[in-house]
Coordinates of C-alpha atoms in Angstrom, one line a residue:
Chain J
M66 CA -4.7 12.0 2.7
Q67 CA -4.3 11.2 6.2
A68 CA -1.4 13.3 6.7
R69 CA -3.6 16.3 5.1
A70 CA -0.5 17.1 2.2
G71 CA -3.2 18.1 0.0
I72 CA -4.1 16.7 -3.5
N73 CA -3.6 19.4 -5.9
R74 CA -0.6 21.4 -4.2
K75 CA 2.7 21.8 -5.7
M76 CA 4.6 18.7 -5.3
R77 CA 7.8 16.8 -5.7
I78 CA 8.5 12.9 -4.3
F79 CA 12.4 12.1 -4.0
I80 CA 13.1 8.3 -3.8
S81 CA 16.0 7.2 -2.4
H82 CA 16.8 4.2 -4.1
L83 CA 15.4 1.4 -6.0
H84 CA 14.3 -1.3 -3.3
G85 CA 10.8 -2.6 -3.0
D86 CA 10.2 -0.8 0.5
H87 CA 11.1 2.2 -1.3
V88 CA 9.6 2.5 -4.4
F89 CA 6.6 -0.1 -4.4
G90 CA 4.3 2.7 -3.0
L91 CA 4.6 5.2 -5.9
P92 CA 2.8 3.6 -8.7
G93 CA -0.4 3.4 -6.4
L94 CA 0.2 7.0 -5.1
L95 CA 0.2 8.1 -8.4
H96 CA -2.9 6.3 -9.0
S97 CA -4.5 7.5 -6.2
L98 CA -3.5 11.1 -6.4
S99 CA -4.9 11.2 -10.2
F100 CA -8.2 9.4 -8.7
M101 CA -8.6 12.0 -6.1
G102 CA -8.3 15.0 -8.8
R103 CA -4.9 15.5 -9.2
T104 CA -4.5 17.9 -12.0
R105 CA -0.9 19.9 -11.5
E106 CA 2.0 18.6 -12.6
L107 CA 4.2 16.4 -10.4
E108 CA 8.0 15.9 -10.2
I109 CA 9.7 12.9 -9.2
I110 CA 13.2 12.8 -8.5
G111 CA 15.6 9.7 -7.9
P112 CA 18.7 7.6 -9.0
K113 CA 19.2 6.3 -12.7
G114 CA 16.6 3.5 -13.3
I115 CA 13.5 5.4 -11.6
A116 CA 12.4 6.8 -14.8
D117 CA 12.5 3.1 -16.5
F118 CA 10.2 1.6 -13.3
I119 CA 7.7 4.3 -13.9
L120 CA 7.2 3.9 -17.6
S121 CA 7.6 0.0 -17.5
V122 CA 4.6 0.0 -14.9
N123 CA 2.8 2.3 -17.2
R124 CA 3.2 0.2 -20.1
L125 CA 1.8 -2.6 -18.8
V126 CA -0.6 -1.1 -16.1
K127 CA -1.8 2.4 -17.6
L128 CA -1.3 4.8 -14.6
Y129 CA -4.2 7.5 -16.7
S130 CA -3.0 10.0 -14.8
Q131 CA -4.8 13.2 -15.3
F132 CA -1.6 15.4 -14.5
A133 CA 2.1 15.6 -16.3
I134 CA 4.9 13.3 -14.2
Q135 CA 8.3 14.8 -14.8
I136 CA 11.0 12.5 -14.1
A137 CA 14.7 13.8 -13.2
E138 CA 17.3 11.3 -12.7
V139 CA 20.1 12.2 -10.2
T140 CA 23.3 11.0 -11.7
S141 CA 25.6 12.8 -9.0
A142 CA 25.5 14.7 -5.5
G143 CA 24.7 18.3 -5.4
R144 CA 21.6 21.0 -5.9
V145 CA 18.5 18.9 -7.5
V146 CA 16.0 21.7 -6.6
N147 CA 16.4 25.4 -6.8
E148 CA 13.3 27.7 -5.8
P149 CA 13.1 31.2 -4.6
E150 CA 12.7 30.0 -1.3
Y151 CA 14.4 26.6 -0.9
E152 CA 16.6 24.4 -2.6
V153 CA 17.1 20.8 -2.4
R154 CA 20.2 19.0 -2.3
A155 CA 21.5 15.1 -2.9
A156 CA 24.8 13.1 -1.4
T157 CA 25.5 9.7 -2.1
A158 CA 24.4 7.3 0.7
K159 CA 26.1 4.3 1.2
H160 CA 23.7 1.2 0.6
G161 CA 24.9 -1.6 -2.0
I162 CA 22.8 -0.2 -4.9
P163 CA 23.1 3.7 -5.8
C164 CA 21.1 5.4 -3.2
F165 CA 20.7 9.5 -2.3
A166 CA 19.9 11.1 0.6
Y167 CA 18.3 14.6 0.2
A168 CA 18.6 17.6 2.4
F169 CA 15.6 20.3 2.2
Q170 CA 17.1 23.8 3.0
E171 CA 14.8 27.1 3.3
K172 CA 16.7 29.9 2.2
P173 CA 17.5 32.7 4.8
K174 CA 14.2 35.1 5.4
P175 CA 14.1 38.6 6.1
G176 CA 14.3 39.7 9.4
R177 CA 11.6 40.4 11.7
F178 CA 9.7 43.9 11.0
D179 CA 9.3 46.0 14.2
P180 CA 5.9 48.0 13.7
D181 CA 6.4 50.2 16.9
K182 CA 9.9 51.1 16.2
A183 CA 8.6 52.0 12.7
R184 CA 5.9 54.7 14.1
K185 CA 8.6 56.1 16.5
L186 CA 10.9 56.5 13.7
G187 CA 7.7 58.4 11.7
I188 CA 7.6 56.3 9.1
P189 CA 4.1 55.6 7.8
E190 CA 2.3 52.4 7.7
G191 CA 2.3 51.3 3.7
P192 CA 4.6 50.6 0.8
L193 CA 7.4 52.2 2.9
W194 CA 7.2 49.4 5.7
K195 CA 7.4 46.4 2.9
K196 CA 10.6 48.4 1.5
L197 CA 12.3 48.5 4.5
Q198 CA 12.2 44.7 4.8
A199 CA 13.3 44.1 1.8
T200 CA 15.9 46.8 0.9
S201 CA 18.7 48.1 3.2
S202 CA 17.1 51.8 3.6
V203 CA 14.3 53.9 2.7
K204 CA 14.0 57.8 2.4
V205 CA 11.2 59.3 4.1
G206 CA 10.6 63.0 3.5
K207 CA 14.3 64.3 3.3
R208 CA 15.7 61.5 6.2
R209 CA 17.6 58.2 4.6
I210 CA 16.5 55.5 7.2
A211 CA 18.5 52.3 7.7
S212 CA 16.4 49.5 7.7
K213 CA 18.5 47.7 10.6
L214 CA 16.7 50.3 12.8
V215 CA 13.5 48.4 12.5
V216 CA 14.2 44.9 10.9
G217 CA 15.8 42.5 12.5
P218 CA 18.9 40.0 11.3
P219 CA 18.0 37.8 8.5
R220 CA 16.4 34.6 9.8
P221 CA 17.8 31.4 9.4
G222 CA 15.6 28.8 7.1
V223 CA 14.7 25.2 8.1
K224 CA 16.8 22.4 7.4
I225 CA 15.6 18.9 7.3
T226 CA 18.1 16.1 6.1
Y227 CA 16.6 12.7 5.1
A228 CA 19.2 9.5 5.0
V229 CA 17.5 6.5 4.6
D230 CA 18.9 3.7 3.8
T231 CA 22.5 4.1 4.7
R232 CA 25.5 3.4 6.5
P233 CA 27.0 5.9 8.6
C234 CA 29.1 8.1 6.1
A235 CA 31.3 11.6 5.6
S236 CA 29.0 12.6 2.5
V237 CA 26.0 12.2 5.1
V238 CA 27.4 14.0 7.8
Q239 CA 28.6 16.8 5.3
L240 CA 25.1 16.9 4.0
A241 CA 23.1 17.4 7.0
S242 CA 25.8 20.0 8.2
G243 CA 23.5 22.2 10.9
S244 CA 20.1 20.7 10.0
D245 CA 17.4 21.4 12.3
L246 CA 16.1 18.0 11.7
L247 CA 18.4 14.8 10.7
I248 CA 16.1 11.7 9.6
H249 CA 18.6 9.2 9.6
D250 CA 18.7 5.0 9.1
S251 CA 18.5 3.7 12.6
C252 CA 17.6 0.0 11.4
F253 CA 19.5 -1.7 14.1
D254 CA 20.9 -1.6 17.8
A255 CA 24.2 -1.9 18.8
S256 CA 24.6 -5.5 19.1
A257 CA 23.4 -5.8 15.3
L258 CA 26.2 -3.9 14.0
E259 CA 27.6 -6.7 12.0
K260 CA 23.9 -7.0 10.2
A261 CA 23.7 -3.3 9.9
A262 CA 27.0 -3.5 7.7
N263 CA 26.0 -6.2 6.0
Y264 CA 22.9 -4.8 4.5
G265 CA 23.8 -1.4 4.4
H266 CA 22.2 -0.1 7.3
S267 CA 23.2 2.2 10.4
T268 CA 22.7 1.4 14.2
A269 CA 21.1 3.8 16.1
V270 CA 24.5 4.6 17.8
E271 CA 26.0 5.2 14.5
A272 CA 22.8 7.5 13.5
A273 CA 23.7 9.5 16.9
K274 CA 27.4 9.8 15.9
V275 CA 26.1 11.1 12.4
A276 CA 24.0 13.8 14.3
K277 CA 26.5 14.8 16.8
R278 CA 29.5 15.1 13.8
S279 CA 26.9 16.9 11.3
R280 CA 26.0 19.0 14.6
A281 CA 22.2 18.9 13.6
R282 CA 20.0 19.8 16.4
R283 CA 17.8 16.9 16.1
L284 CA 18.1 13.2 15.1
V285 CA 15.0 11.2 14.2
L286 CA 15.8 7.5 14.7
F287 CA 14.4 5.7 11.5
H288 CA 13.8 2.7 9.5
I289 CA 13.8 0.7 12.8
S290 CA 13.8 -3.0 12.0
A291 CA 10.5 -4.5 12.7
M292 CA 12.1 -7.1 14.6
Y293 CA 12.4 -4.4 17.5
E294 CA 8.7 -4.5 18.9
D295 CA 9.9 -1.7 21.5
A296 CA 12.3 0.8 20.3
T297 CA 13.1 2.4 23.5
P298 CA 16.8 0.5 23.6
L299 CA 17.9 2.1 20.7
L300 CA 16.7 5.5 21.8
R301 CA 18.1 5.1 24.8
H302 CA 21.6 4.5 23.2
A303 CA 21.2 6.7 20.7
K304 CA 20.7 9.4 23.7
K305 CA 23.9 8.9 25.3
I306 CA 25.8 9.9 22.1
F307 CA 23.3 12.6 20.9
S308 CA 20.7 13.7 23.6
H309 CA 18.1 15.4 21.0
S310 CA 17.2 12.0 19.5
I311 CA 13.6 10.8 19.3
L312 CA 11.3 8.2 17.9
C313 CA 8.9 8.8 15.6
G314 CA 5.5 6.9 14.2
D315 CA 3.7 7.1 11.2
M316 CA 1.5 10.3 10.6
D317 CA 3.3 11.9 13.8
S318 CA 4.0 15.7 13.2
I319 CA 7.2 17.4 13.9
K320 CA 7.4 21.1 14.4
V321 CA 10.7 22.5 13.3
D322 CA 11.6 26.0 14.2
P323 CA 15.3 27.2 13.5
E324 CA 15.0 30.0 15.8
V325 CA 13.7 28.0 18.6
G326 CA 15.5 24.5 17.9
Chain V
M207 CA -1.1 -10.4 8.1
Q208 CA -3.9 -8.3 9.6
A209 CA -6.4 -11.1 8.4
R210 CA -3.8 -14.0 9.8
A211 CA -3.9 -15.7 6.3
G212 CA -0.6 -16.9 7.3
I213 CA 3.0 -16.0 5.9
N214 CA 3.9 -19.8 4.9
R215 CA 0.5 -21.3 4.0
K216 CA -0.2 -22.8 0.3
M217 CA -1.2 -19.5 -1.4
R218 CA -2.4 -18.5 -4.5
I219 CA -3.4 -14.9 -6.0
F220 CA -5.8 -14.3 -8.4
I221 CA -5.6 -10.9 -10.5
S222 CA -8.9 -10.0 -12.3
H223 CA -7.2 -7.5 -14.4
L224 CA -4.3 -5.1 -14.9
H225 CA -5.5 -1.8 -13.7
G226 CA -3.7 -0.1 -10.9
D227 CA -6.2 -0.4 -8.3
H228 CA -6.4 -4.4 -8.6
V229 CA -2.5 -4.8 -9.0
F230 CA -0.2 -2.2 -7.8
G231 CA -0.1 -3.7 -4.1
L232 CA 1.3 -6.9 -5.9
P233 CA 4.9 -6.1 -5.7
G234 CA 4.5 -4.8 -2.5
L235 CA 2.7 -8.2 -1.2
L236 CA 5.6 -10.4 -2.4
H237 CA 8.2 -8.3 -1.1
S238 CA 6.7 -8.3 2.3
L239 CA 5.9 -11.9 2.1
S240 CA 9.5 -12.8 1.6
F241 CA 10.6 -10.2 4.4
M242 CA 8.3 -12.2 6.9
G243 CA 10.0 -15.2 5.8
R244 CA 7.9 -17.1 3.2
T245 CA 9.7 -19.9 1.7
R246 CA 7.0 -21.8 0.0
E247 CA 6.2 -21.5 -3.5
L248 CA 3.5 -19.0 -4.6
E249 CA 1.4 -19.2 -7.4
I250 CA -0.2 -15.7 -9.3
I251 CA -3.0 -16.4 -11.5
G252 CA -4.0 -13.5 -14.0
P253 CA -4.6 -12.3 -17.4
K254 CA -2.3 -11.8 -20.0
G255 CA 0.6 -9.2 -19.4
I256 CA 0.4 -10.3 -15.6
A257 CA 3.8 -12.2 -16.1
D258 CA 5.2 -9.1 -17.9
F259 CA 4.3 -6.8 -15.0
I260 CA 6.4 -8.9 -12.4
L261 CA 9.3 -9.8 -14.4
S262 CA 9.3 -6.0 -15.5
V263 CA 9.0 -4.9 -11.8
N264 CA 11.7 -7.3 -10.9
R265 CA 14.1 -6.3 -13.7
L266 CA 14.2 -2.8 -12.4
V267 CA 13.5 -3.3 -8.3
K268 CA 14.6 -6.8 -7.7
L269 CA 11.9 -8.6 -5.5
Y270 CA 14.7 -10.9 -3.7
S271 CA 11.9 -13.2 -2.9
Q272 CA 12.7 -16.5 -1.0
F273 CA 10.3 -18.2 -2.6
A274 CA 9.7 -19.7 -6.0
I275 CA 6.8 -17.7 -7.9
Q276 CA 4.6 -19.4 -10.5
I277 CA 2.7 -17.1 -12.7
A278 CA -0.1 -18.4 -15.0
E279 CA -1.5 -16.5 -17.5
V280 CA -5.3 -17.1 -18.2
T281 CA -5.9 -17.0 -21.9
S282 CA -9.6 -18.0 -21.6
A283 CA -12.8 -18.8 -19.5
G284 CA -12.6 -22.3 -18.0
R285 CA -10.9 -24.3 -14.9
V286 CA -7.9 -22.9 -13.7
V287 CA -7.3 -24.7 -10.7
N288 CA -8.0 -28.1 -9.9
E289 CA -7.3 -29.8 -6.3
P290 CA -8.7 -32.9 -4.7
E291 CA -10.7 -30.8 -2.6
Y292 CA -11.5 -27.6 -4.4
E293 CA -11.2 -26.3 -7.9
V294 CA -11.1 -22.4 -9.2
R295 CA -12.9 -21.4 -12.6
A296 CA -12.4 -18.1 -14.0
A297 CA -15.3 -16.4 -16.4
T298 CA -14.9 -13.5 -18.7
A299 CA -15.8 -10.1 -17.2
K300 CA -16.7 -7.4 -19.3
H301 CA -14.6 -4.2 -18.4
G302 CA -13.2 -2.7 -21.4
I303 CA -9.8 -4.4 -20.6
P304 CA -9.2 -8.4 -20.3
C305 CA -10.7 -8.9 -17.0
F306 CA -11.5 -12.1 -15.3
A307 CA -14.2 -13.2 -12.5
Y308 CA -13.5 -16.4 -10.5
A309 CA -15.0 -19.0 -8.7
F310 CA -14.0 -21.0 -5.9
Q311 CA -16.0 -24.3 -5.7
E312 CA -15.0 -27.0 -3.3
K313 CA -15.8 -30.6 -4.0
P314 CA -18.4 -32.1 -2.4
K315 CA -17.7 -33.7 1.1
P316 CA -18.4 -37.1 2.1
G317 CA -21.9 -37.3 4.4
R318 CA -21.6 -37.3 8.1
F319 CA -20.3 -40.2 10.2
D320 CA -23.3 -41.6 12.8
P321 CA -20.7 -43.7 15.3
D322 CA -23.8 -44.4 17.5
K323 CA -25.8 -45.9 14.6
A324 CA -22.3 -47.5 13.5
R325 CA -22.3 -49.0 17.6
K326 CA -25.6 -50.1 17.1
L327 CA -25.1 -52.3 13.8
G328 CA -22.2 -54.1 15.6
I329 CA -19.1 -52.8 13.7
P330 CA -16.2 -51.9 15.6
E331 CA -14.6 -48.3 16.0
G332 CA -11.5 -48.1 14.2
P333 CA -10.4 -48.4 10.0
L334 CA -13.7 -49.5 9.2
W335 CA -15.2 -46.2 10.3
K336 CA -12.9 -44.5 8.0
K337 CA -13.9 -47.2 5.1
L338 CA -17.5 -46.3 5.6
Q339 CA -17.2 -42.8 4.8
A340 CA -15.0 -43.4 1.7
T341 CA -16.8 -46.4 -0.2
S342 CA -20.6 -47.6 -0.3
S343 CA -20.2 -50.5 2.1
V344 CA -18.0 -52.8 4.2
K345 CA -17.9 -56.2 5.1
V346 CA -18.2 -57.1 9.2
G347 CA -17.5 -60.8 10.0
K348 CA -20.0 -62.3 7.5
R349 CA -22.4 -59.4 6.8
R350 CA -22.0 -56.7 4.2
I351 CA -23.2 -53.1 5.5
A352 CA -24.2 -50.2 3.5
S353 CA -22.5 -47.1 4.1
K354 CA -25.7 -45.1 3.6
L355 CA -27.2 -46.6 6.7
V356 CA -24.5 -44.8 9.1
V357 CA -23.3 -42.2 6.9
G358 CA -25.1 -38.9 5.4
P359 CA -25.6 -37.7 2.0
P360 CA -22.5 -36.1 0.7
R361 CA -22.3 -32.5 1.8
P362 CA -22.1 -29.7 -0.9
G363 CA -19.0 -28.0 -0.8
V364 CA -18.9 -23.8 -0.4
K365 CA -18.9 -21.9 -3.5
I366 CA -17.4 -18.1 -3.6
T367 CA -17.4 -16.2 -6.6
Y368 CA -15.6 -13.1 -7.2
A369 CA -16.6 -10.6 -9.9
V370 CA -14.5 -7.2 -9.8
D371 CA -14.7 -5.0 -12.0
T372 CA -17.7 -6.3 -14.3
R373 CA -20.7 -4.9 -16.1
P374 CA -23.1 -7.5 -14.9
C375 CA -23.3 -10.1 -18.0
A376 CA -24.3 -13.5 -18.7
S377 CA -20.8 -15.4 -18.2
V378 CA -20.4 -13.9 -14.4
V379 CA -24.2 -15.4 -13.8
Q380 CA -23.1 -18.7 -15.0
L381 CA -20.2 -18.6 -13.2
A382 CA -21.5 -17.4 -9.9
S383 CA -24.5 -20.4 -10.4
G384 CA -25.7 -21.6 -6.9
S385 CA -22.8 -19.4 -5.1
D386 CA -23.1 -19.5 -1.6
L387 CA -21.4 -16.3 -1.8
L388 CA -21.2 -13.6 -4.8
I389 CA -18.8 -10.7 -4.5
H390 CA -19.7 -8.3 -7.3
D391 CA -19.2 -5.0 -8.5
S392 CA -21.4 -2.4 -6.7
C393 CA -19.4 0.7 -7.8
F394 CA -22.6 3.0 -8.2
D395 CA -25.9 3.6 -7.3
A396 CA -29.1 3.6 -9.6
S397 CA -28.9 6.5 -10.7
A398 CA -25.1 6.2 -11.7
L399 CA -26.0 4.1 -14.4
E400 CA -24.5 5.6 -17.0
K401 CA -21.1 6.1 -15.0
A402 CA -21.5 2.5 -14.9
A403 CA -21.8 1.4 -18.2
N404 CA -19.1 4.1 -19.3
Y405 CA -16.3 2.9 -16.8
G406 CA -17.3 -1.0 -17.1
H407 CA -19.0 -1.0 -13.6
S408 CA -22.1 -2.0 -12.6
T409 CA -24.9 -0.5 -10.1
A410 CA -25.9 -1.9 -6.6
V411 CA -29.2 -3.0 -8.3
E412 CA -27.5 -4.4 -11.5
A413 CA -25.5 -6.6 -8.9
A414 CA -28.4 -8.0 -6.8
K415 CA -30.2 -9.0 -10.3
V416 CA -26.8 -10.7 -11.1
A417 CA -27.2 -12.6 -7.7
K418 CA -30.9 -13.4 -8.3
R419 CA -30.5 -14.5 -11.9
S420 CA -27.5 -17.0 -10.6
R421 CA -29.5 -18.2 -7.9
A422 CA -26.7 -17.2 -5.4
R423 CA -27.4 -17.3 -1.7
R424 CA -26.1 -13.9 -0.6
L425 CA -24.5 -11.1 -2.3
V426 CA -21.6 -9.0 -1.0
L427 CA -21.8 -5.6 -3.0
F428 CA -18.3 -4.8 -3.4
H429 CA -15.7 -2.0 -5.0
I430 CA -18.2 0.7 -3.9
S431 CA -16.9 4.4 -5.4
A432 CA -15.1 6.3 -2.4
M433 CA -18.1 9.0 -3.8
Y434 CA -20.4 7.5 -1.5
E435 CA -19.5 8.2 1.9
D436 CA -22.7 5.9 3.4
A437 CA -23.5 2.8 1.2
T438 CA -26.7 2.1 2.8
P439 CA -29.1 3.7 0.4
L440 CA -27.0 1.0 -2.4
L441 CA -27.7 -1.8 -0.2
R442 CA -31.5 -0.7 0.4
H443 CA -32.1 -0.6 -3.4
A444 CA -29.9 -3.9 -3.9
K445 CA -32.5 -5.5 -1.1
K446 CA -35.5 -4.9 -2.5
I447 CA -34.0 -7.2 -5.7
F448 CA -32.2 -9.5 -3.4
S449 CA -32.6 -9.3 0.0
H450 CA -29.7 -11.4 1.4
S451 CA -27.3 -8.6 0.0
I452 CA -24.5 -7.2 2.8
L453 CA -21.9 -4.4 2.7
C454 CA -18.5 -5.4 3.8
G455 CA -15.8 -3.4 5.1
D456 CA -11.9 -4.4 5.2
M457 CA -11.0 -7.2 7.7
D458 CA -14.5 -8.2 8.2
S459 CA -15.1 -11.8 8.1
I460 CA -18.0 -13.9 6.4
K461 CA -18.9 -17.5 7.7
V462 CA -19.8 -19.4 4.7
D463 CA -21.6 -22.7 5.4
P464 CA -23.2 -24.2 2.2
E465 CA -25.4 -26.2 4.8
V466 CA -27.0 -23.2 6.8
G467 CA -26.6 -20.7 4.1

C-alpha cells in the first residue's frame, strides 16, 4: 500500500527461501490484500515447502482470501515465468537451506519510431506507422519502405536480479549477467567475513565482486545486518571494487532505464 | 521495541482467537525477539489451535528461538495466570469462532506507610517499618502498635480488560466488572449494526453500553474498522452513553492509576 503497488493488479510473489524473515510476512500480506479488496488471482513462487507452509497456515487460521492463490514450487534453476513482455529466471543461491535468486528480464522492445522521417518519406500517419514498428517493411503505394529507415534498433529490456540470502557464487553471477540492477546480499562488512561464511551471507565487498563479475550496471547493497547503525562504511568498501554501488532504504524508489543506465 | 517493552523481560502473549489479524504477527514477533537476544522463557496463552499453529509454522520455517516457548491453551473461562502480584482471567467472547477476552487484575497492594506518624509513635526506622506494612501490628519495647495507626488502607490493584473481537455479551460485562480500563471492540458505528452483528463485532455505542454495565472507569474504543478515516463520530456517539470513552492510536500510552481514575 505504501509503495502504491496496487491492490488488484496482476501480481506474483517470489519467495527466496523458508527462513522466518523472508516468509513470515506472507500470510499477513495475503490477508491484507483480501481485506483491501483483491479479487484477482495471485501466484506465489518459491522453494519446496512454500505450498505446505501456506496450506498449513490456512488449515489453522483461515486466510479467507477472496482471490485464487496459485502456488508454484521451484525445484531447479531455470525459467519460472514466461510472459509476452518479460520472463523470470531462478538460480540456486548458497545459503544452507534451499534458496533461489531471481532475475526479472524484460524482452527487447521495438525500436523508437521517428514520425518526422516517416512523414518525409510520404508515409501517412495511421495503421502503416504501427506496421512499420512491428514488421521489417511496408508497402506505400508502389514503394516498399524498409522499417529501419524510420524505426531505431530494438531497445533492450530492463533486467533486475534479486539475490538474497546468499554467499557469493557462480550461479548468481551467471543469473545476474548484464543486469541493470543487482540487489545482492551485503549482510556484513569485510571484517565479519567468517560470520558471513558461517551464516550463508555475503560481505559488501563480496557483493561488489559479484556485481563486477556479472557486469551489472548498478548494485544495491541489501539485507545489511541491523548491527550496522551506519552502513556507509560498507558502501565505501563496496565502491572501491564496484563504483556504481548504492544503499537503499524501505520505500526508496529506483528508476531503471537500460538505455541510460 | 518501539513501545520499549523490553526484549528480555518476563513476558506473556495472550491471543484472543485464531483470525489472521490477531495471530499472523506472532511468528515474526517470536523470530525478532530471538534475533534481538531474548533468552528468557516466554509463555503464549490462547484458544485451542494456537499450539498447533506455532508448531506447524516451526515445522516448516524454523523459529530458531533462543528461548523456551510455553504454550497454554485456554479451554474454558476462568483464571489463566496466577502470580503473587496479579492474575489474569479469561472469559468467552462472542465472535463466531472460539475467542477469549482477558482481564489483568493486580492484587490489592499494602496501604501507604506514613513515616512521620511512625516516628511520632516512637517506632525506629528499620525492619519494624516493613513489618508494620506486612502485618497487623508490631511490638515496640513493651507496647504493641496497630499497623492501621501508621499504614493506610490496602490500595486496590489496577484492572485492565481486553475484549476484542466480540459482540457485546454478558460474559465480557462480568469479566470487565470494575475495570480501570476496558479495551473493547468498537469496529463499527451505530448505523452499521447489522454488519457488526454479522461479523461478530460491536458498534462504538454497544461498547459504551458494556463499559457502563460493567462499571468500568474508562473505555478505549478499539479495533475500529479502517473504513472510518475519521473515528471521532464513533467517539461522540460512545460518549453520549459513557463519557469516559477515548480513542487511541498505535504506540499511545495510557496511565492507569486506580486511586486517581
